[in-house]
Amino acid sequence: MGTDRTPAFNKYRSMKIFSKEVQIALVAVAGVVVLFIGLQFLKGLNVFANSNVYYVAFKDISGLSASSPVYANGYKVGVVRGINYDYTGKGHIIAEVDLDREMLVPVGSHAEISSDFMGNVKMNLILSDNPLQRMSAGDTIPGGQSTGLMEKAATMMPTLEKMMPKMDSILASLNALLADPAIAQSLHHVNEVTGNLVTTTNEANQLLAQLNAQVPAMLGKTNQILDETSQLTGQLKDIDVATTMAKVNSTLDNVENLTARLSSKEGTLGLLMSDPQLYYNLSSTMGSADSLLKDLRLHPKRYVHFSLFGKKDK
């Protein structure tokens, strides 16, 4: 029995040792896999993601590296898996990009590399307006550099350098102008004018307040005037205009007849107005009468003889 148990025991022992080695190996493999997945996750790559691979050709990647994010319209749609240099002579740098499987890239789209003020580099997909044609997985997308704020500022530097002498001249002129005492005096006058305007505004506000207080009384008087005007209008409405006009016409006819009679040579007034000789005779008669009255007043005895005894005074 001892000889029968010894081979079986050895076989059991060897199987037990083999199983421990297999377990260690499996743990090591699992550790490597977990380490790989962790490294890919730290790089921003998802091993289990359902994605398509595209290639983007650049002349200059300008800091783009693996695990850089890829955006479309501001939304992250993928990540840069790797970057390779094209040694075929074209001088292109090919970036391998993983994009979401649901991301459809229209034909005519291109990619741009941009960076922010913190130095973070990303890739932006500029999608074309082509809803009918789509790029397939594995196709190459043309790439370029984004015209950011720094590049725009760099393009503006030559213009700014040309403007600097003019700016110096303008600043010198401003300094000379500000150093002029007349400017300070003008500012002082402006302060005075501002104070006067404030005072005038206050007075105007007081005047408006007084007017607002007097407005009800003025409105009452206005209403009274309107009432009197309405009464006068009613009275004018009641006047018999036809009868009044008839009387006016009759009066005008009488005046016209009188004027005609005065203009004619009939009657005393007509002759007096048309015959100048009669006017002169009347004037002469009046002068003689005036002389007679004066003589009568001065020498009454020449014209009146009066005596108590009936004796004439010679």
mmCIF file of C-alpha atoms in Angstrom:
data_model
loop_
_atom_site.group_PDB
_atom_site.id
_atom_site.type_symbol
_atom_site.label_atom_id
_atom_site.label_comp_id
_atom_site.label_asym_id
_atom_site.label_seq_id
_atom_site.Cartn_x
_atom_site.Cartn_y
_atom_site.Cartn_z
ATOM 1 C CA MET A 1 0.000 0.000 0.000
ATOM 2 C CA GLY A 2 2.885 2.370 0.692
ATOM 3 C CA THR A 3 4.236 1.883 -2.797
ATOM 4 C CA ASP A 4 0.763 2.550 -4.251
ATOM 5 C CA ARG A 5 0.276 5.793 -2.296
ATOM 6 C CA THR A 6 3.695 7.288 -3.032
ATOM 7 C CA PRO A 7 3.240 7.911 -6.794
ATOM 8 C CA ALA A 8 -0.276 9.319 -6.249
ATOM 9 C CA PHE A 9 0.956 11.599 -3.497
ATOM 10 C CA ASN A 10 3.779 12.886 -5.677
ATOM 11 C CA LYS A 11 1.356 13.522 -8.521
ATOM 12 C CA TYR A 12 -0.976 15.463 -6.208
ATOM 13 C CA ARG A 13 1.938 17.445 -4.860
ATOM 14 C CA SER A 14 3.214 18.340 -8.341
ATOM 15 C CA MET A 15 -0.275 19.431 -9.432
ATOM 16 C CA LYS A 16 -0.546 21.594 -6.333
ATOM 17 C CA ILE A 17 2.745 23.296 -7.067
ATOM 18 C CA PHE A 18 1.804 23.829 -10.738
ATOM 19 C CA SER A 19 -1.454 25.415 -9.822
ATOM 20 C CA LYS A 20 0.297 27.967 -7.591
ATOM 21 C CA GLU A 21 2.671 28.895 -10.401
ATOM 22 C CA VAL A 22 -0.212 29.288 -12.791
ATOM 23 C CA GLN A 23 -1.970 31.497 -10.287
ATOM 24 C CA ILE A 24 1.103 33.683 -9.901
ATOM 25 C CA ALA A 25 1.460 33.946 -13.675
ATOM 26 C CA LEU A 26 -2.161 34.826 -14.096
ATOM 27 C CA VAL A 27 -1.870 37.480 -11.398
ATOM 28 C CA ALA A 28 1.180 38.902 -13.128
ATOM 29 C CA VAL A 29 -0.580 39.001 -16.502
ATOM 30 C CA ALA A 30 -3.611 40.619 -14.909
ATOM 31 C CA GLY A 31 -1.345 43.170 -13.265
ATOM 32 C CA VAL A 32 0.294 43.993 -16.590
ATOM 33 C CA VAL A 33 -3.094 44.347 -18.239
ATOM 34 C CA VAL A 34 -4.361 46.583 -15.451
ATOM 35 C CA LEU A 35 -1.155 48.625 -15.619
ATOM 36 C CA PHE A 36 -1.537 49.009 -19.380
ATOM 37 C CA ILE A 37 -5.161 50.019 -19.061
ATOM 38 C CA GLY A 38 -4.265 52.464 -16.282
ATOM 39 C CA LEU A 39 -1.514 54.042 -18.355
ATOM 40 C CA GLN A 40 -3.863 54.367 -21.310
ATOM 41 C CA PHE A 41 -6.472 55.908 -19.033
ATOM 42 C CA LEU A 42 -3.956 58.420 -17.683
ATOM 43 C CA LYS A 43 -3.136 59.321 -21.286
ATOM 44 C CA GLY A 44 -6.809 59.911 -21.948
ATOM 45 C CA LEU A 45 -7.217 56.740 -24.004
ATOM 46 C CA ASN A 46 -10.057 54.353 -23.364
ATOM 47 C CA VAL A 47 -9.115 50.831 -24.335
ATOM 48 C CA PHE A 48 -12.677 49.595 -24.285
ATOM 49 C CA ALA A 49 -14.098 52.593 -26.154
ATOM 50 C CA ASN A 50 -15.992 51.998 -29.370
ATOM 51 C CA SER A 51 -14.065 54.337 -31.714
ATOM 52 C CA ASN A 52 -12.816 54.767 -35.265
ATOM 53 C CA VAL A 53 -9.256 55.628 -36.233
ATOM 54 C CA TYR A 54 -8.507 58.576 -38.506
ATOM 55 C CA TYR A 55 -5.234 60.169 -39.539
ATOM 56 C CA VAL A 56 -4.472 63.897 -39.628
ATOM 57 C CA ALA A 57 -1.530 65.275 -41.627
ATOM 58 C CA PHE A 58 0.290 68.364 -40.317
ATOM 59 C CA LYS A 59 3.307 70.353 -41.426
ATOM 60 C CA ASP A 60 3.974 71.400 -37.828
ATOM 61 C CA ILE A 61 2.289 69.920 -34.773
ATOM 62 C CA SER A 62 3.358 72.842 -32.485
ATOM 63 C CA GLY A 63 3.297 70.949 -29.196
ATOM 64 C CA LEU A 64 0.586 68.416 -30.064
ATOM 65 C CA SER A 65 1.254 65.089 -28.350
ATOM 66 C CA ALA A 66 -0.364 61.764 -27.705
ATOM 67 C CA SER A 67 -3.410 61.927 -25.434
ATOM 68 C CA SER A 68 -4.197 65.482 -26.579
ATOM 69 C CA PRO A 69 -7.981 65.952 -26.790
ATOM 70 C CA VAL A 70 -9.873 66.354 -30.037
ATOM 71 C CA TYR A 71 -12.883 68.697 -30.122
ATOM 72 C CA ALA A 72 -15.661 69.347 -32.618
ATOM 73 C CA ASN A 73 -17.711 72.498 -32.059
ATOM 74 C CA GLY A 74 -16.326 72.731 -28.513
ATOM 75 C CA TYR A 75 -17.290 69.136 -27.573
ATOM 76 C CA LYS A 76 -14.689 66.425 -26.959
ATOM 77 C CA VAL A 77 -15.138 63.693 -29.588
ATOM 78 C CA GLY A 78 -11.827 61.867 -29.394
ATOM 79 C CA VAL A 79 -8.180 61.794 -28.441
ATOM 80 C CA VAL A 80 -4.811 61.693 -30.181
ATOM 81 C CA ARG A 81 -3.525 58.101 -29.952
ATOM 82 C CA GLY A 82 -0.079 58.646 -31.389
ATOM 83 C CA ILE A 83 2.104 60.830 -33.621
ATOM 84 C CA ASN A 84 4.420 59.562 -36.366
ATOM 85 C CA TYR A 85 6.725 61.348 -38.781
ATOM 86 C CA ASP A 86 6.295 60.634 -42.465
ATOM 87 C CA TYR A 87 9.745 59.668 -43.749
ATOM 88 C CA THR A 88 8.579 59.181 -47.341
ATOM 89 C CA GLY A 89 9.775 62.654 -48.236
ATOM 90 C CA LYS A 90 6.551 64.618 -47.911
ATOM 91 C CA GLY A 91 7.646 66.001 -44.557
ATOM 92 C CA HIS A 92 4.240 65.471 -43.005
ATOM 93 C CA ILE A 93 3.625 64.542 -39.394
ATOM 94 C CA ILE A 94 0.782 62.077 -39.107
ATOM 95 C CA ALA A 95 -1.366 62.118 -35.982
ATOM 96 C CA GLU A 96 -3.387 58.991 -35.290
ATOM 97 C CA VAL A 97 -6.730 60.008 -33.846
ATOM 98 C CA ASP A 98 -9.437 57.964 -32.153
ATOM 99 C CA LEU A 99 -12.887 59.437 -32.742
ATOM 100 C CA ASP A 100 -16.205 58.291 -31.348
ATOM 101 C CA ARG A 101 -17.853 55.760 -33.658
ATOM 102 C CA GLU A 102 -20.963 57.950 -33.802
ATOM 103 C CA MET A 103 -18.858 60.918 -34.973
ATOM 104 C CA LEU A 104 -19.378 61.316 -38.723
ATOM 105 C CA VAL A 105 -16.767 63.476 -40.452
ATOM 106 C CA PRO A 106 -18.038 65.184 -43.658
ATOM 107 C CA VAL A 107 -15.802 65.275 -46.706
ATOM 108 C CA GLY A 108 -13.983 68.605 -46.886
ATOM 109 C CA SER A 109 -13.420 68.903 -43.147
ATOM 110 C CA HIS A 110 -10.022 69.833 -41.725
ATOM 111 C CA ALA A 111 -8.290 69.959 -38.363
ATOM 112 C CA GLU A 112 -6.524 72.822 -36.579
ATOM 113 C CA ILE A 113 -4.126 72.889 -33.657
ATOM 114 C CA SER A 114 -4.792 75.569 -31.060
ATOM 115 C CA SER A 115 -3.486 76.424 -27.624
ATOM 116 C CA ASP A 116 -4.731 78.524 -24.735
ATOM 117 C CA PHE A 117 -2.867 80.931 -22.442
ATOM 118 C CA MET A 118 -1.980 78.055 -20.092
ATOM 119 C CA GLY A 119 -0.118 76.251 -22.868
ATOM 120 C CA ASN A 120 -2.649 73.430 -23.255
ATOM 121 C CA VAL A 121 -2.657 72.159 -26.839
ATOM 122 C CA LYS A 122 -5.720 70.618 -28.453
ATOM 123 C CA MET A 123 -7.020 69.667 -31.869
ATOM 124 C CA ASN A 124 -10.211 71.160 -33.288
ATOM 125 C CA LEU A 125 -12.144 69.498 -36.089
ATOM 126 C CA ILE A 126 -13.607 72.090 -38.459
ATOM 127 C CA LEU A 127 -16.515 70.225 -40.017
ATOM 128 C CA SER A 128 -17.610 71.117 -43.527
ATOM 129 C CA ASP A 129 -21.199 71.599 -44.604
ATOM 130 C CA ASN A 130 -21.488 68.425 -46.686
ATOM 131 C CA PRO A 131 -24.293 66.203 -45.372
ATOM 132 C CA LEU A 132 -24.139 63.743 -48.274
ATOM 133 C CA GLN A 133 -20.479 62.610 -48.319
ATOM 134 C CA ARG A 134 -18.759 61.192 -45.236
ATOM 135 C CA MET A 135 -15.142 60.188 -44.649
ATOM 136 C CA SER A 136 -14.446 56.561 -43.808
ATOM 137 C CA ALA A 137 -12.418 55.253 -40.884
ATOM 138 C CA GLY A 138 -8.722 55.261 -41.770
ATOM 139 C CA ASP A 139 -8.959 58.288 -44.086
ATOM 140 C CA THR A 140 -6.517 61.201 -43.752
ATOM 141 C CA ILE A 141 -7.814 64.605 -42.697
ATOM 142 C CA PRO A 142 -5.794 67.703 -43.708
ATOM 143 C CA GLY A 143 -4.499 69.721 -40.765
ATOM 144 C CA GLY A 144 -3.182 73.202 -40.106
ATOM 145 C CA GLN A 145 -2.503 75.830 -37.488
ATOM 146 C CA SER A 146 -5.233 77.893 -35.854
ATOM 147 C CA THR A 147 -4.860 81.649 -36.050
ATOM 148 C CA GLY A 148 -5.022 82.364 -32.345
ATOM 149 C CA LEU A 149 -4.694 85.583 -30.429
ATOM 150 C CA MET A 150 -0.931 85.282 -30.117
ATOM 151 C CA GLU A 151 -0.495 84.791 -33.858
ATOM 152 C CA LYS A 152 -2.789 87.716 -34.605
ATOM 153 C CA ALA A 153 -0.767 89.825 -32.184
ATOM 154 C CA ALA A 154 2.431 88.705 -33.930
ATOM 155 C CA THR A 155 1.039 89.769 -37.315
ATOM 156 C CA MET A 156 0.132 93.135 -35.841
ATOM 157 C CA MET A 157 3.595 93.805 -34.441
ATOM 158 C CA PRO A 158 5.053 95.320 -37.670
ATOM 159 C CA THR A 159 2.130 97.709 -37.885
ATOM 160 C CA LEU A 160 2.557 98.634 -34.233
ATOM 161 C CA GLU A 161 6.267 99.251 -34.757
ATOM 162 C CA LYS A 162 5.447 101.661 -37.570
ATOM 163 C CA MET A 163 2.932 103.429 -35.366
ATOM 164 C CA MET A 164 5.292 103.859 -32.404
ATOM 165 C CA PRO A 165 7.031 107.043 -33.715
ATOM 166 C CA LYS A 166 3.650 108.615 -34.384
ATOM 167 C CA MET A 167 2.479 107.608 -30.921
ATOM 168 C CA ASP A 168 5.566 109.233 -29.390
ATOM 169 C CA SER A 169 4.848 112.427 -31.302
ATOM 170 C CA ILE A 170 1.205 112.385 -30.212
ATOM 171 C CA LEU A 171 2.161 111.808 -26.572
ATOM 172 C CA ALA A 172 4.676 114.653 -26.718
ATOM 173 C CA SER A 173 2.008 116.952 -28.131
ATOM 174 C CA LEU A 174 -0.416 115.877 -25.418
ATOM 175 C CA ASN A 175 2.149 116.553 -22.715
ATOM 176 C CA ALA A 176 2.813 120.018 -24.133
ATOM 177 C CA LEU A 177 -0.904 120.691 -24.350
ATOM 178 C CA LEU A 178 -1.543 119.558 -20.793
ATOM 179 C CA ALA A 179 1.343 121.679 -19.535
ATOM 180 C CA ASP A 180 -0.280 124.820 -20.971
ATOM 181 C CA PRO A 181 -1.677 127.010 -18.116
ATOM 182 C CA ALA A 182 -4.640 127.876 -20.289
ATOM 183 C CA ILE A 183 -5.841 124.304 -19.989
ATOM 184 C CA ALA A 184 -5.933 124.528 -16.192
ATOM 185 C CA GLN A 185 -7.715 127.869 -16.414
ATOM 186 C CA SER A 186 -10.217 126.414 -18.866
ATOM 187 C CA LEU A 187 -10.856 123.508 -16.516
ATOM 188 C CA HIS A 188 -11.397 126.005 -13.708
ATOM 189 C CA HIS A 189 -13.912 127.836 -15.868
ATOM 190 C CA VAL A 190 -15.559 124.547 -16.685
ATOM 191 C CA ASN A 191 -15.961 123.892 -12.971
ATOM 192 C CA GLU A 192 -17.535 127.314 -12.540
ATOM 193 C CA VAL A 193 -19.865 126.710 -15.463
ATOM 194 C CA THR A 194 -20.794 123.354 -13.996
ATOM 195 C CA GLY A 195 -21.591 125.000 -10.669
ATOM 196 C CA ASN A 196 -23.705 127.613 -12.437
ATOM 197 C CA LEU A 197 -25.518 124.891 -14.318
ATOM 198 C CA VAL A 198 -26.247 123.108 -11.050
ATOM 199 C CA THR A 199 -27.610 126.322 -9.551
ATOM 200 C CA THR A 200 -29.685 127.003 -12.656
ATOM 201 C CA THR A 201 -31.033 123.469 -12.562
ATOM 202 C CA ASN A 202 -32.070 123.876 -8.944
ATOM 203 C CA GLU A 203 -33.804 127.162 -9.716
ATOM 204 C CA ALA A 204 -35.524 125.591 -12.698
ATOM 205 C CA ASN A 205 -36.718 122.750 -10.476
ATOM 206 C CA GLN A 206 -38.102 125.264 -7.972
ATOM 207 C CA LEU A 207 -39.826 127.163 -10.776
ATOM 208 C CA LEU A 208 -41.319 123.959 -12.108
ATOM 209 C CA ALA A 209 -42.520 123.089 -8.620
ATOM 210 C CA GLN A 210 -44.237 126.484 -8.365
ATOM 211 C CA LEU A 211 -45.762 126.055 -11.801
ATOM 212 C CA ASN A 212 -47.005 122.620 -10.841
ATOM 213 C CA ALA A 213 -48.630 124.145 -7.767
ATOM 214 C CA GLN A 214 -50.293 126.832 -9.913
ATOM 215 C CA VAL A 215 -51.409 124.506 -12.650
ATOM 216 C CA PRO A 216 -54.730 123.515 -10.968
ATOM 217 C CA ALA A 217 -55.734 127.182 -10.590
ATOM 218 C CA MET A 218 -54.697 127.901 -14.173
ATOM 219 C CA LEU A 219 -56.689 124.924 -15.356
ATOM 220 C CA GLY A 220 -59.693 126.210 -13.406
ATOM 221 C CA LYS A 221 -59.412 129.630 -15.066
ATOM 222 C CA THR A 222 -58.960 127.984 -18.438
ATOM 223 C CA ASN A 223 -62.093 125.964 -17.910
ATOM 224 C CA GLN A 224 -63.967 129.137 -16.895
ATOM 225 C CA ILE A 225 -62.754 130.915 -20.039
ATOM 226 C CA LEU A 226 -63.830 127.951 -22.119
ATOM 227 C CA ASP A 227 -67.262 128.038 -20.488
ATOM 228 C CA GLU A 228 -67.606 131.779 -21.190
ATOM 229 C CA THR A 229 -66.439 131.187 -24.740
ATOM 230 C CA SER A 230 -69.057 128.500 -25.123
ATOM 231 C CA GLN A 231 -71.723 130.891 -23.808
ATOM 232 C CA LEU A 232 -70.542 133.622 -26.190
ATOM 233 C CA THR A 233 -70.623 131.139 -29.049
ATOM 234 C CA GLY A 234 -74.160 130.208 -28.082
ATOM 235 C CA GLN A 235 -75.183 133.874 -28.016
ATOM 236 C CA LEU A 236 -73.579 134.486 -31.399
ATOM 237 C CA LYS A 237 -75.438 131.479 -32.678
ATOM 238 C CA ASP A 238 -78.742 132.988 -31.502
ATOM 239 C CA ILE A 239 -78.144 136.319 -33.326
ATOM 240 C CA ASP A 240 -80.300 136.834 -36.433
ATOM 241 C CA VAL A 241 -77.489 137.431 -38.872
ATOM 242 C CA ALA A 242 -79.781 137.986 -41.857
ATOM 243 C CA THR A 243 -81.754 140.784 -40.166
ATOM 244 C CA THR A 244 -78.574 142.411 -38.884
ATOM 245 C CA MET A 245 -76.993 142.323 -42.331
ATOM 246 C CA ALA A 246 -80.147 143.818 -43.839
ATOM 247 C CA LYS A 247 -79.995 146.726 -41.389
ATOM 248 C CA VAL A 248 -76.309 147.206 -42.117
ATOM 249 C CA ASN A 249 -77.006 147.279 -45.850
ATOM 250 C CA SER A 250 -79.816 149.829 -45.341
ATOM 251 C CA THR A 251 -77.498 152.039 -43.269
ATOM 252 C CA LEU A 252 -74.827 151.810 -45.954
ATOM 253 C CA ASP A 253 -77.387 152.799 -48.613
ATOM 254 C CA ASN A 254 -78.385 155.868 -46.575
ATOM 255 C CA VAL A 255 -74.759 156.846 -46.163
ATOM 256 C CA GLU A 256 -74.236 156.405 -49.881
ATOM 257 C CA ASN A 257 -77.256 158.629 -50.690
ATOM 258 C CA LEU A 258 -76.042 161.299 -48.269
ATOM 259 C CA THR A 259 -72.593 161.205 -49.831
ATOM 260 C CA ALA A 260 -74.119 161.553 -53.300
ATOM 261 C CA ARG A 261 -76.238 164.552 -52.223
ATOM 262 C CA LEU A 262 -73.222 166.221 -50.671
ATOM 263 C CA SER A 263 -71.260 165.663 -53.844
ATOM 264 C CA SER A 264 -74.019 167.183 -56.038
ATOM 265 C CA LYS A 265 -74.657 170.984 -56.395
ATOM 266 C CA GLU A 266 -78.172 170.711 -55.093
ATOM 267 C CA GLY A 267 -78.872 172.088 -51.639
ATOM 268 C CA THR A 268 -76.893 174.381 -49.390
ATOM 269 C CA LEU A 269 -74.304 171.831 -48.310
ATOM 270 C CA GLY A 270 -73.751 170.728 -51.883
ATOM 271 C CA LEU A 271 -73.285 174.301 -53.089
ATOM 272 C CA LEU A 272 -71.088 175.076 -50.093
ATOM 273 C CA MET A 273 -68.839 172.109 -50.806
ATOM 274 C CA SER A 274 -68.737 172.648 -54.600
ATOM 275 C CA ASP A 275 -68.831 176.494 -54.933
ATOM 276 C CA PRO A 276 -65.697 178.168 -53.538
ATOM 277 C CA GLN A 277 -67.079 181.688 -54.191
ATOM 278 C CA LEU A 278 -69.927 181.008 -51.803
ATOM 279 C CA TYR A 279 -67.398 179.931 -49.218
ATOM 280 C CA TYR A 280 -65.415 183.146 -49.683
ATOM 281 C CA ASN A 281 -68.622 185.292 -49.462
ATOM 282 C CA LEU A 282 -69.633 183.584 -46.256
ATOM 283 C CA SER A 283 -66.173 184.136 -44.848
ATOM 284 C CA SER A 284 -66.313 187.842 -45.806
ATOM 285 C CA THR A 285 -69.781 188.209 -44.253
ATOM 286 C CA MET A 286 -68.599 186.593 -41.056
ATOM 287 C CA GLY A 287 -65.608 188.953 -40.955
ATOM 288 C CA SER A 288 -67.870 192.005 -41.411
ATOM 289 C CA ALA A 289 -70.219 190.765 -38.703
ATOM 290 C CA ASP A 290 -67.299 190.263 -36.375
ATOM 291 C CA SER A 291 -66.055 193.841 -37.051
ATOM 292 C CA LEU A 292 -69.575 195.221 -36.450
ATOM 293 C CA LEU A 293 -69.839 193.412 -33.129
ATOM 294 C CA LYS A 294 -66.459 194.728 -32.038
ATOM 295 C CA ASP A 295 -67.450 198.335 -32.953
ATOM 296 C CA LEU A 296 -70.794 197.949 -31.236
ATOM 297 C CA ARG A 297 -69.047 196.816 -28.077
ATOM 298 C CA LEU A 298 -66.588 199.708 -28.212
ATOM 299 C CA HIS A 299 -69.032 202.508 -29.273
ATOM 300 C CA PRO A 300 -72.529 201.510 -28.247
ATOM 301 C CA LYS A 301 -73.786 205.082 -28.324
ATOM 302 C CA ARG A 302 -73.407 205.214 -32.054
ATOM 303 C CA TYR A 303 -76.099 202.608 -32.446
ATOM 304 C CA VAL A 304 -78.339 202.997 -29.358
ATOM 305 C CA HIS A 305 -79.996 206.393 -28.414
ATOM 306 C CA PHE A 306 -81.764 206.419 -25.089
ATOM 307 C CA SER A 307 -82.947 209.455 -23.013
ATOM 308 C CA LEU A 308 -85.256 209.789 -20.049
ATOM 309 C CA PHE A 309 -86.644 213.120 -21.361
ATOM 310 C CA GLY A 310 -86.946 212.159 -24.897
ATOM 311 C CA LYS A 311 -84.141 214.420 -25.955
ATOM 312 C CA LYS A 312 -81.742 213.130 -28.504
ATOM 313 C CA ASP A 313 -78.130 213.192 -27.615
ATOM 314 C CA LYS A 314 -76.119 214.615 -30.390
#
